[in-house]
PDB file of C-alpha atoms and ligand atoms in Angstrom:
ATOM      1  CA  MET A   1      -0.003  -0.061  -0.053  1.00 64.00           C
ATOM      2  CA  SER A   2       1.068   3.768  -0.519  1.00 64.00           C
ATOM      3  CA  GLU A   3      -0.352   7.100   0.142  1.00 67.00           C
ATOM      4  CA  PHE A   4      -1.069  10.147  -2.153  1.00 68.00           C
ATOM      5  CA  GLY A   5      -2.340  13.216   0.138  1.00 71.00           C
ATOM      6  CA  GLY A   6      -4.049  10.645   2.621  1.00 81.00           C
ATOM      7  CA  PHE A   7      -5.425   8.573  -0.780  1.00 89.00           C
ATOM      8  CA  ILE A   8      -4.502   5.078  -0.211  1.00 93.00           C
ATOM      9  CA  GLN A   9      -3.268   2.661  -3.026  1.00 95.00           C
ATOM     10  CA  ASP A  10      -4.558  -0.739  -2.201  1.00 95.00           C
ATOM     11  CA  GLU A  11      -4.374  -3.389  -4.580  1.00 97.00           C
ATOM     12  CA  VAL A  12      -7.408  -5.401  -3.681  1.00 97.00           C
ATOM     13  CA  ALA A  13      -8.731  -6.917  -6.991  1.00 97.00           C
ATOM     14  CA  ASN A  14     -12.055  -5.762  -8.326  1.00 98.00           C
ATOM     15  CA  ASP A  15     -13.690  -9.138  -8.063  1.00 97.00           C
ATOM     16  CA  GLU A  16     -12.773  -9.316  -4.289  1.00 98.00           C
ATOM     17  CA  LEU A  17     -13.961  -5.855  -3.888  1.00 98.00           C
ATOM     18  CA  ASP A  18     -17.248  -7.056  -5.491  1.00 98.00           C
ATOM     19  CA  ARG A  19     -17.432 -10.042  -2.966  1.00 98.00           C
ATOM     20  CA  ILE A  20     -17.036  -7.287   0.066  1.00 98.00           C
ATOM     21  CA  GLU A  21     -19.540  -4.758  -1.072  1.00 98.00           C
ATOM     22  CA  ALA A  22     -21.969  -7.591  -1.775  1.00 98.00           C
ATOM     23  CA  ALA A  23     -21.799  -8.807   1.605  1.00 98.00           C
ATOM     24  CA  TYR A  24     -21.286  -5.318   3.557  1.00 98.00           C
ATOM     25  CA  GLY A  25     -23.758  -3.075   1.426  1.00 98.00           C
ATOM     26  CA  PRO A  26     -26.661  -5.199   2.789  1.00 98.00           C
ATOM     27  CA  LEU A  27     -25.112  -5.127   6.417  1.00 98.00           C
ATOM     28  CA  ALA A  28     -25.114  -1.322   6.067  1.00 98.00           C
ATOM     29  CA  ALA A  29     -28.621  -1.253   4.693  1.00 98.00           C
ATOM     30  CA  ALA A  30     -29.626  -3.356   7.874  1.00 98.00           C
ATOM     31  CA  VAL A  31     -27.995  -1.083  10.132  1.00 98.00           C
ATOM     32  CA  ARG A  32     -29.757   1.844   8.820  1.00 98.00           C
ATOM     33  CA  GLU A  33     -32.917   0.022   9.504  1.00 98.00           C
ATOM     34  CA  LEU A  34     -31.885  -0.545  12.930  1.00 98.00           C
ATOM     35  CA  VAL A  35     -31.205   3.451  13.189  1.00 98.00           C
ATOM     36  CA  ASP A  36     -34.719   4.145  11.900  1.00 98.00           C
ATOM     37  CA  ALA A  37     -36.225   1.002  13.994  1.00 98.00           C
ATOM     38  CA  THR A  38     -34.450   2.671  17.310  1.00 98.00           C
ATOM     39  CA  ILE A  39     -35.496   5.555  16.776  1.00 98.00           C
ATOM     40  CA  ARG A  40     -39.495   4.888  16.069  1.00 98.00           C
ATOM     41  CA  SER A  41     -39.710   1.589  18.282  1.00 98.00           C
ATOM     42  CA  THR A  42     -42.402   1.742  20.659  1.00 98.00           C
ATOM     43  CA  VAL A  43     -41.683  -1.428  22.083  1.00 98.00           C
ATOM     44  CA  PRO A  44     -41.894  -1.696  26.118  1.00 98.00           C
ATOM     45  CA  PRO A  45     -38.193  -0.888  27.440  1.00 98.00           C
ATOM     46  CA  GLU A  46     -37.936  -4.691  28.510  1.00 98.00           C
ATOM     47  CA  GLU A  47     -37.997  -5.855  25.082  1.00 98.00           C
ATOM     48  CA  ALA A  48     -35.564  -2.912  24.184  1.00 98.00           C
ATOM     49  CA  ALA A  49     -33.456  -4.561  26.624  1.00 98.00           C
ATOM     50  CA  LEU A  50     -33.057  -7.514  24.870  1.00 98.00           C
ATOM     51  CA  ALA A  51     -32.637  -5.988  21.453  1.00 98.00           C
ATOM     52  CA  LEU A  52     -29.763  -4.316  23.316  1.00 98.00           C
ATOM     53  CA  ALA A  53     -28.031  -7.723  24.169  1.00 98.00           C
ATOM     54  CA  GLU A  54     -28.551  -8.958  20.644  1.00 98.00           C
ATOM     55  CA  VAL A  55     -26.669  -5.609  19.124  1.00 98.00           C
ATOM     56  CA  GLU A  56     -24.170  -5.877  21.518  1.00 98.00           C
ATOM     57  CA  ALA A  57     -23.509  -9.753  20.098  1.00 98.00           C
ATOM     58  CA  VAL A  58     -23.373  -8.485  16.535  1.00 98.00           C
ATOM     59  CA  VAL A  59     -21.034  -5.562  17.580  1.00 98.00           C
ATOM     60  CA  LYS A  60     -18.801  -8.322  19.071  1.00 98.00           C
ATOM     61  CA  ARG A  61     -18.752 -10.478  16.072  1.00 98.00           C
ATOM     62  CA  LEU A  62     -17.986  -7.344  13.756  1.00 98.00           C
ATOM     63  CA  ARG A  63     -14.708  -6.406  16.069  1.00 98.00           C
ATOM     64  CA  ALA A  64     -13.397  -9.759  15.718  1.00 98.00           C
ATOM     65  CA  GLN A  65     -11.289  -8.372  13.030  1.00 98.00           C
ATOM     66  CA  GLN A  66     -10.935  -4.429  12.614  1.00 96.00           C
ATOM     67  CA  MET A  67      -9.088  -1.761  10.367  1.00 94.00           C
ATOM     68  CA  PRO A  68      -6.805   0.109  12.546  1.00 93.00           C
ATOM     69  CA  GLY A  69      -8.339   3.652  11.823  1.00 93.00           C
ATOM     70  CA  PRO A  70     -10.868   4.877   9.141  1.00 95.00           C
ATOM     71  CA  ALA A  71     -11.853   3.312   6.041  1.00 95.00           C
ATOM     72  CA  GLY A  72     -10.100   6.217   4.079  1.00 95.00           C
ATOM     73  CA  VAL A  73     -10.472   6.790   0.451  1.00 95.00           C
ATOM     74  CA  ARG A  74      -8.641   3.977  -1.612  1.00 96.00           C
ATOM     75  CA  PHE A  75      -8.160   3.193  -5.296  1.00 95.00           C
ATOM     76  CA  ASN A  76      -6.358   0.248  -6.992  1.00 96.00           C
ATOM     77  CA  SER A  77      -4.303   0.012 -10.169  1.00 96.00           C
ATOM     78  CA  GLU A  78      -7.582  -1.717 -11.805  1.00 96.00           C
ATOM     79  CA  GLY A  79      -9.164   1.870 -11.827  1.00 93.00           C
ATOM     80  CA  ARG A  80     -11.282   1.421  -8.953  1.00 96.00           C
ATOM     81  CA  ALA A  81     -11.844   3.845  -6.184  1.00 94.00           C
ATOM     82  CA  TRP A  82     -13.939   3.073  -3.125  1.00 96.00           C
ATOM     83  CA  ASN A  83     -14.624   5.231   0.116  1.00 96.00           C
ATOM     84  CA  TRP A  84     -17.018   2.891   2.158  1.00 97.00           C
ATOM     85  CA  GLY A  85     -16.786   4.875   5.133  1.00 97.00           C
ATOM     86  CA  ASN A  86     -17.619   8.336   3.975  1.00 98.00           C
ATOM     87  CA  ALA A  87     -20.291  10.489   5.856  1.00 98.00           C
ATOM     88  CA  VAL A  88     -22.231  11.056   2.442  1.00 98.00           C
ATOM     89  CA  VAL A  89     -21.818   8.138  -0.053  1.00 98.00           C
ATOM     90  CA  GLY A  90     -20.180   5.439   2.133  1.00 98.00           C
ATOM     91  CA  LEU A  91     -21.344   2.147   1.055  1.00 98.00           C
ATOM     92  CA  ARG A  92     -20.480   0.542   4.668  1.00 98.00           C
ATOM     93  CA  ASN A  93     -21.559   3.551   6.594  1.00 98.00           C
ATOM     94  CA  ALA A  94     -24.763   3.626   8.004  1.00 98.00           C
ATOM     95  CA  ILE A  95     -24.790   7.185   8.933  1.00 96.00           C
ATOM     96  CA  ALA A  96     -24.576   8.070   5.285  1.00 98.00           C
ATOM     97  CA  PRO A  97     -27.902   8.112   3.456  1.00 97.00           C
ATOM     98  CA  PRO A  98     -26.123   6.983   1.357  1.00 95.00           C
ATOM     99  CA  LEU A  99     -26.456   9.392  -1.555  1.00 97.00           C
ATOM    100  CA  GLU A 100     -26.168   7.993  -4.903  1.00 97.00           C
ATOM    101  CA  ILE A 101     -24.835  10.838  -7.196  1.00 98.00           C
ATOM    102  CA  VAL A 102     -25.403  10.594 -10.960  1.00 98.00           C
ATOM    103  CA  HIS A 103     -22.520  12.642 -12.800  1.00 97.00           C
ATOM    104  CA  VAL A 104     -24.550  13.756 -15.827  1.00 98.00           C
ATOM    105  CA  ARG A 105     -21.155  15.267 -17.067  1.00 97.00           C
ATOM    106  CA  SER A 106     -18.107  16.716 -15.689  1.00 97.00           C
ATOM    107  CA  GLY A 107     -19.034  19.568 -13.709  1.00 98.00           C
ATOM    108  CA  LEU A 108     -22.898  18.659 -13.526  1.00 98.00           C
ATOM    109  CA  ALA A 109     -24.705  16.282 -11.190  1.00 98.00           C
ATOM    110  CA  HIS A 110     -27.902  15.273  -9.396  1.00 98.00           C
ATOM    111  CA  ALA A 111     -29.060  12.942  -6.747  1.00 98.00           C
ATOM    112  CA  ASN A 112     -32.276  11.570  -5.491  1.00 98.00           C
ATOM    113  CA  VAL A 113     -32.410  10.899  -1.560  1.00 98.00           C
ATOM    114  CA  ASP A 114     -34.961   9.791   0.795  1.00 98.00           C
ATOM    115  CA  LEU A 115     -34.327  11.153   4.241  1.00 98.00           C
ATOM    116  CA  GLY A 116     -36.146   9.501   7.008  1.00 98.00           C
ATOM    117  CA  ALA A 117     -36.313   9.916  10.851  1.00 98.00           C
ATOM    118  CA  ALA A 118     -32.319  10.084  11.906  1.00 98.00           C
ATOM    119  CA  TYR A 119     -32.035  13.101   9.897  1.00 98.00           C
ATOM    120  CA  GLU A 120     -34.787  15.297  11.865  1.00 98.00           C
ATOM    121  CA  GLY A 121     -33.971  18.645  13.000  1.00 98.00           C
ATOM    122  CA  PRO A 122     -36.755  20.961  13.649  1.00 98.00           C
ATOM    123  CA  PRO A 123     -40.219  18.819  13.774  1.00 98.00           C
ATOM    124  CA  GLY A 124     -40.991  16.786  10.462  1.00 98.00           C
ATOM    125  CA  LEU A 125     -37.934  18.898   8.926  1.00 98.00           C
ATOM    126  CA  VAL A 126     -34.198  17.649   7.861  1.00 98.00           C
ATOM    127  CA  HIS A 127     -31.556  19.017  10.319  1.00 98.00           C
ATOM    128  CA  GLY A 128     -29.841  22.133   8.738  1.00 98.00           C
ATOM    129  CA  GLY A 129     -26.478  20.684   9.031  1.00 98.00           C
ATOM    130  CA  ALA A 130     -27.588  17.524   7.538  1.00 98.00           C
ATOM    131  CA  THR A 131     -28.746  19.493   4.231  1.00 98.00           C
ATOM    132  CA  ALA A 132     -25.114  21.224   4.596  1.00 98.00           C
ATOM    133  CA  LEU A 133     -23.333  17.760   4.575  1.00 98.00           C
ATOM    134  CA  LEU A 134     -25.066  16.512   1.511  1.00 98.00           C
ATOM    135  CA  LEU A 135     -24.926  19.327  -0.392  1.00 98.00           C
ATOM    136  CA  ASP A 136     -21.081  20.164   0.540  1.00 98.00           C
ATOM    137  CA  HIS A 137     -20.613  16.512  -0.736  1.00 98.00           C
ATOM    138  CA  ILE A 138     -22.395  16.806  -3.903  1.00 98.00           C
ATOM    139  CA  MET A 139     -20.560  20.190  -4.532  1.00 98.00           C
ATOM    140  CA  GLY A 140     -17.079  18.651  -3.803  1.00 98.00           C
ATOM    141  CA  GLU A 141     -17.753  15.672  -6.135  1.00 97.00           C
ATOM    142  CA  THR A 142     -18.997  18.170  -8.786  1.00 98.00           C
ATOM    143  CA  ALA A 143     -15.800  20.208  -8.270  1.00 98.00           C
ATOM    144  CA  ALA A 144     -13.631  17.085  -8.635  1.00 96.00           C
ATOM    145  CA  ALA A 145     -14.565  16.956 -12.491  1.00 93.00           C
ATOM    146  CA  ALA A 146     -15.532  13.490 -12.406  1.00 84.00           C
ATOM    147  CA  PHE A 147     -12.914  12.776 -10.163  1.00 86.00           C
ATOM    148  CA  THR A 148     -10.093  14.114 -12.429  1.00 91.00           C
ATOM    149  CA  ARG A 149      -8.687  16.247  -9.735  1.00 94.00           C
ATOM    150  CA  VAL A 150      -8.847  16.726  -5.908  1.00 93.00           C
ATOM    151  CA  THR A 151     -10.766  19.552  -4.326  1.00 96.00           C
ATOM    152  CA  PHE A 152     -11.157  20.456  -0.677  1.00 96.00           C
ATOM    153  CA  THR A 153     -14.327  22.617   0.168  1.00 98.00           C
ATOM    154  CA  GLY A 154     -12.696  26.302   1.088  1.00 98.00           C
ATOM    155  CA  THR A 155     -15.778  28.460   1.647  1.00 98.00           C
ATOM    156  CA  LEU A 156     -19.536  27.067   1.895  1.00 98.00           C
ATOM    157  CA  THR A 157     -22.638  29.497   1.847  1.00 98.00           C
ATOM    158  CA  MET A 158     -26.093  28.109   2.758  1.00 98.00           C
ATOM    159  CA  VAL A 159     -29.335  30.187   2.075  1.00 98.00           C
ATOM    160  CA  TYR A 160     -32.304  28.408   3.904  1.00 98.00           C
ATOM    161  CA  ARG A 161     -35.321  29.492   2.064  1.00 98.00           C
ATOM    162  CA  ARG A 162     -37.827  27.185   3.753  1.00 98.00           C
ATOM    163  CA  GLY A 163     -38.033  24.042   5.786  1.00 98.00           C
ATOM    164  CA  THR A 164     -36.982  21.172   4.049  1.00 98.00           C
ATOM    165  CA  PRO A 165     -39.309  18.251   4.775  1.00 98.00           C
ATOM    166  CA  LEU A 166     -38.268  14.726   5.471  1.00 98.00           C
ATOM    167  CA  GLY A 167     -39.154  12.332   2.396  1.00 98.00           C
ATOM    168  CA  PRO A 168     -37.997  12.350  -1.129  1.00 98.00           C
ATOM    169  CA  LEU A 169     -35.831  15.069  -2.115  1.00 98.00           C
ATOM    170  CA  ARG A 170     -33.600  15.886  -5.073  1.00 98.00           C
ATOM    171  CA  LEU A 171     -30.143  17.503  -5.066  1.00 98.00           C
ATOM    172  CA  ASP A 172     -28.626  19.529  -8.140  1.00 98.00           C
ATOM    173  CA  ALA A 173     -25.078  20.878  -8.424  1.00 98.00           C
ATOM    174  CA  ARG A 174     -22.884  22.585 -11.392  1.00 98.00           C
ATOM    175  CA  ILE A 175     -19.617  24.098 -11.769  1.00 98.00           C
ATOM    176  CA  ASP A 176     -20.556  27.979 -12.131  1.00 98.00           C
ATOM    177  CA  ARG A 177     -16.753  29.113 -12.940  1.00 98.00           C
ATOM    178  CA  GLU A 178     -13.285  28.627 -12.322  1.00 98.00           C
ATOM    179  CA  GLU A 179     -10.299  30.818 -11.556  1.00 98.00           C
ATOM    180  CA  GLY A 180      -6.753  29.169 -11.263  1.00 97.00           C
ATOM    181  CA  ARG A 181      -6.912  26.503  -8.304  1.00 98.00           C
ATOM    182  CA  LYS A 182     -10.786  27.788  -7.432  1.00 98.00           C
ATOM    183  CA  VAL A 183     -13.756  26.086  -8.329  1.00 98.00           C
ATOM    184  CA  TRP A 184     -17.042  27.854  -7.612  1.00 98.00           C
ATOM    185  CA  VAL A 185     -19.981  25.288  -7.718  1.00 98.00           C
ATOM    186  CA  VAL A 186     -23.568  26.231  -6.815  1.00 98.00           C
ATOM    187  CA  ALA A 187     -26.085  23.577  -5.563  1.00 99.00           C
ATOM    188  CA  SER A 188     -29.492  23.304  -4.133  1.00 99.00           C
ATOM    189  CA  ILE A 189     -31.764  20.848  -2.383  1.00 99.00           C
ATOM    190  CA  GLY A 190     -35.408  20.626  -2.442  1.00 98.00           C
ATOM    191  CA  ASP A 191     -38.807  18.778  -2.736  1.00 98.00           C
ATOM    192  CA  GLU A 192     -41.499  18.654  -5.239  1.00 97.00           C
ATOM    193  CA  GLU A 193     -42.123  22.523  -5.056  1.00 98.00           C
ATOM    194  CA  GLY A 194     -38.651  23.355  -5.437  1.00 98.00           C
ATOM    195  CA  PRO A 195     -35.495  24.086  -3.664  1.00 98.00           C
ATOM    196  CA  THR A 196     -35.640  24.649   0.194  1.00 98.00           C
ATOM    197  CA  VAL A 197     -31.739  25.464   0.534  1.00 98.00           C
ATOM    198  CA  GLU A 198     -29.440  26.845  -1.800  1.00 98.00           C
ATOM    199  CA  ALA A 199     -25.602  26.768  -1.504  1.00 98.00           C
ATOM    200  CA  GLU A 200     -22.534  28.306  -2.935  1.00 98.00           C
ATOM    201  CA  GLY A 201     -19.255  27.067  -2.239  1.00 98.00           C
ATOM    202  CA  ILE A 202     -15.714  27.854  -3.500  1.00 98.00           C
ATOM    203  CA  PHE A 203     -13.832  24.429  -4.031  1.00 98.00           C
ATOM    204  CA  ILE A 204      -9.581  24.388  -3.889  1.00 98.00           C
ATOM    205  CA  ILE A 205      -7.613  22.247  -5.646  1.00 97.00           C
ATOM    206  CA  PRO A 206      -4.831  22.124  -2.813  1.00 95.00           C
ATOM    207  CA  ARG A 207      -1.235  23.708  -3.780  1.00 95.00           C
ATOM    208  CA  TRP A 208       0.189  19.817  -3.160  1.00 91.00           C
ATOM    209  CA  ALA A 209      -2.115  18.352  -5.509  1.00 90.00           C
ATOM    210  CA  THR A 210      -0.853  20.221  -8.377  1.00 88.00           C
TER     211      THR A 210
HETATM  212  C1  3IX B 301      -4.159   9.975  -6.327  1.00 51.32           C
HETATM  213  C2  3IX B 301      -5.514   9.107  -6.656  1.00 51.32           C
HETATM  214  C3  3IX B 301      -6.571   9.464  -6.252  1.00 51.32           C
HETATM  215  C4  3IX B 301      -7.303   8.861  -6.547  1.00 51.32           C
HETATM  216  C5  3IX B 301      -9.155   9.359  -5.865  1.00 51.32           C
HETATM  217  C6  3IX B 301     -10.316   8.848  -6.169  1.00 51.32           C
HETATM  218  C7  3IX B 301     -11.355   8.970  -5.801  1.00 51.32           C
HETATM  219  C8  3IX B 301     -11.595  10.200  -4.875  1.00 51.32           C
HETATM  220  C9  3IX B 301     -12.670   9.969  -4.454  1.00 51.32           C
HETATM  221  C10 3IX B 301     -13.376  10.902  -3.615  1.00 51.32           C
HETATM  222  C11 3IX B 301     -12.906  12.421  -3.306  1.00 51.32           C
HETATM  223  C12 3IX B 301     -13.653  13.304  -4.116  1.00 51.32           C
HETATM  224  C13 3IX B 301     -14.603  14.015  -4.084  1.00 51.32           C
HETATM  225  C14 3IX B 301     -14.753  14.199  -2.428  1.00 51.32           C
HETATM  226  C15 3IX B 301     -15.823  14.646  -2.419  1.00 51.32           C
HETATM  227  C16 3IX B 301     -16.607  15.746  -1.409  1.00 51.32           C
HETATM  228  C17 3IX B 301     -15.884  15.511  -0.097  1.00 51.32           C
HETATM  229  C18 3IX B 301     -16.739  17.106   0.570  1.00 51.32           C
HETATM  230  C19 3IX B 301     -15.728  17.559   0.106  1.00 51.32           C
HETATM  231  C20 3IX B 301     -14.993  18.207   1.709  1.00 51.32           C
HETATM  232  O1  3IX B 301     -15.863  18.174   2.751  1.00 51.32           O
HETATM  233  S1  3IX B 301     -13.645  18.626   1.963  1.00 51.32           S
HETATM  234  C21 3IX B 301     -13.268  18.613   3.392  1.00 51.32           C
HETATM  235  C22 3IX B 301     -13.360  20.215   4.168  1.00 51.32           C
HETATM  236  N1  3IX B 301     -12.464  20.894   3.584  1.00 51.32           N
HETATM  237  C23 3IX B 301     -10.975  21.420   4.062  1.00 51.32           C
HETATM  238  O2  3IX B 301     -10.909  20.354   5.179  1.00 51.32           O
HETATM  239  C24 3IX B 301     -10.142  22.127   3.848  1.00 51.32           C
HETATM  240  C25 3IX B 301      -9.128  22.391   4.511  1.00 51.32           C
HETATM  241  N2  3IX B 301      -8.287  23.585   3.855  1.00 51.32           N
HETATM  242  C26 3IX B 301      -7.141  23.113   3.307  1.00 51.32           C
HETATM  243  O3  3IX B 301      -7.036  22.072   3.164  1.00 51.32           O
HETATM  244  C27 3IX B 301      -6.602  24.289   2.641  1.00 51.32           C
HETATM  245  O4  3IX B 301      -6.892  25.445   3.025  1.00 51.32           O
HETATM  246  C28 3IX B 301      -7.200  24.467   1.128  1.00 51.32           C
HETATM  247  C29 3IX B 301      -6.894  23.336   0.404  1.00 51.32           C
HETATM  248  C30 3IX B 301      -8.569  24.855   1.198  1.00 51.32           C
HETATM  249  C31 3IX B 301      -6.382  25.486   0.275  1.00 51.32           C
HETATM  250  O5  3IX B 301      -5.139  25.420   0.642  1.00 51.32           O
HETATM  251  P1  3IX B 301      -4.047  25.778  -0.323  1.00 51.32           P
HETATM  252  O6  3IX B 301      -2.485  26.087   0.159  1.00 51.32           O
HETATM  253  O7  3IX B 301      -3.980  25.074  -1.672  1.00 51.32           O
HETATM  254  O8  3IX B 301      -4.510  27.138  -0.618  1.00 51.32           O
HETATM  255  P2  3IX B 301      -3.391  28.287  -0.970  1.00 51.32           P
HETATM  256  O9  3IX B 301      -3.286  29.190   0.065  1.00 51.32           O
HETATM  257  O10 3IX B 301      -2.540  28.202  -1.938  1.00 51.32           O
HETATM  258  O11 3IX B 301      -4.589  29.582  -1.987  1.00 51.32           O
HETATM  259  C32 3IX B 301      -5.463  28.981  -3.046  1.00 51.32           C
HETATM  260  C33 3IX B 301      -6.358  30.302  -3.763  1.00 51.32           C
HETATM  261  O12 3IX B 301      -7.372  29.570  -3.119  1.00 51.32           O
HETATM  262  C34 3IX B 301      -8.045  30.711  -2.010  1.00 51.32           C
HETATM  263  N3  3IX B 301      -8.386  30.146  -0.744  1.00 51.32           N
HETATM  264  C35 3IX B 301      -7.651  29.496   0.236  1.00 51.32           C
HETATM  265  N4  3IX B 301      -8.483  28.952   1.097  1.00 51.32           N
HETATM  266  C36 3IX B 301      -9.827  29.441   0.822  1.00 51.32           C
HETATM  267  C37 3IX B 301     -10.743  29.277   1.639  1.00 51.32           C
HETATM  268  N5  3IX B 301     -11.042  28.591   2.642  1.00 51.32           N
HETATM  269  N6  3IX B 301     -12.207  29.677   0.723  1.00 51.32           N
HETATM  270  C38 3IX B 301     -11.961  30.379  -0.169  1.00 51.32           C
HETATM  271  N7  3IX B 301     -10.718  30.571  -1.139  1.00 51.32           N
HETATM  272  C39 3IX B 301      -9.687  30.199  -0.384  1.00 51.32           C
HETATM  273  C40 3IX B 301      -6.741  31.692  -1.988  1.00 51.32           C
HETATM  274  O13 3IX B 301      -7.403  32.882  -1.617  1.00 51.32           O
HETATM  275  C41 3IX B 301      -5.965  31.579  -3.324  1.00 51.32           C
HETATM  276  O14 3IX B 301      -6.787  32.191  -4.186  1.00 51.32           O
HETATM  277  P3  3IX B 301      -6.002  33.429  -5.250  1.00 51.32           P
HETATM  278  O15 3IX B 301      -5.076  32.440  -6.101  1.00 51.32           O
HETATM  279  O16 3IX B 301      -6.826  34.051  -5.920  1.00 51.32           O
HETATM  280  O17 3IX B 301      -5.022  34.224  -4.245  1.00 51.32           O
END
């Protein structure tokens, strides 16, 4: 394994990655269900205590073999990159919705997502930090121009027009302009009535990546 700016070259073969993803993807999806079920369950406390024992047993099983730190962003020489722990798109991260981003072309992307009880801030509405999280990520990937370059969020501005309802939502992002190592991206998240949050960000191609 070797490292480039924190990106890890890890020569796991694509078919092995497929095998791992086929097992851990559904596991993470089940943990997402567990998160939602834990929030919304109305079973009596004694029943919740029994569930706790079962969850602790699962944690013990998974802890039997662990990476020393976070999952990181990895790539192999077969052209595959994976970021299983990513907070927004991580396949193995139950905290991530996960967002499935469609890159229409370099610098233009959108995504559909359904946010449930785990993302609530004000009653029935998405937490403002959660909308910022999702927008930051889709904007970062958009600035990265189809993953041809590395970009970091420099400045991010959010305008919250109205509450974002929990449920089905759409995100849109596009590169507005570029100047040297700076990339301006505009984006929004909203429901069928239109945008609820509009964002503008300056994404920087770090000096070390040029
Ligand atoms: C090799 C194989 C790689 C394989 C990769 C494969 C797959 C990749 C997979 C995934 C990755 C893809 C996408 C990731 C997607 C989403 C992630 C979401 C985005 C984030 O969540 S990311 C985390 C939050 N983010 C940070 O953690 C940044 C912390 N920070 C820094 O790392 C530095 O601070 C940095 C890099 C920002 C700048 O550092 P630097 O040294 O390069 O900058 P420098 O001073 O040279 O400035 C150059 C010009 O930018 C202007 N400028 C500087 N800073 C600015 C700012 N903050 N706002 C506005 N303008 C700024 C200057 O004013 C100057 O402008 P001018 O040229 O006009 O004077």
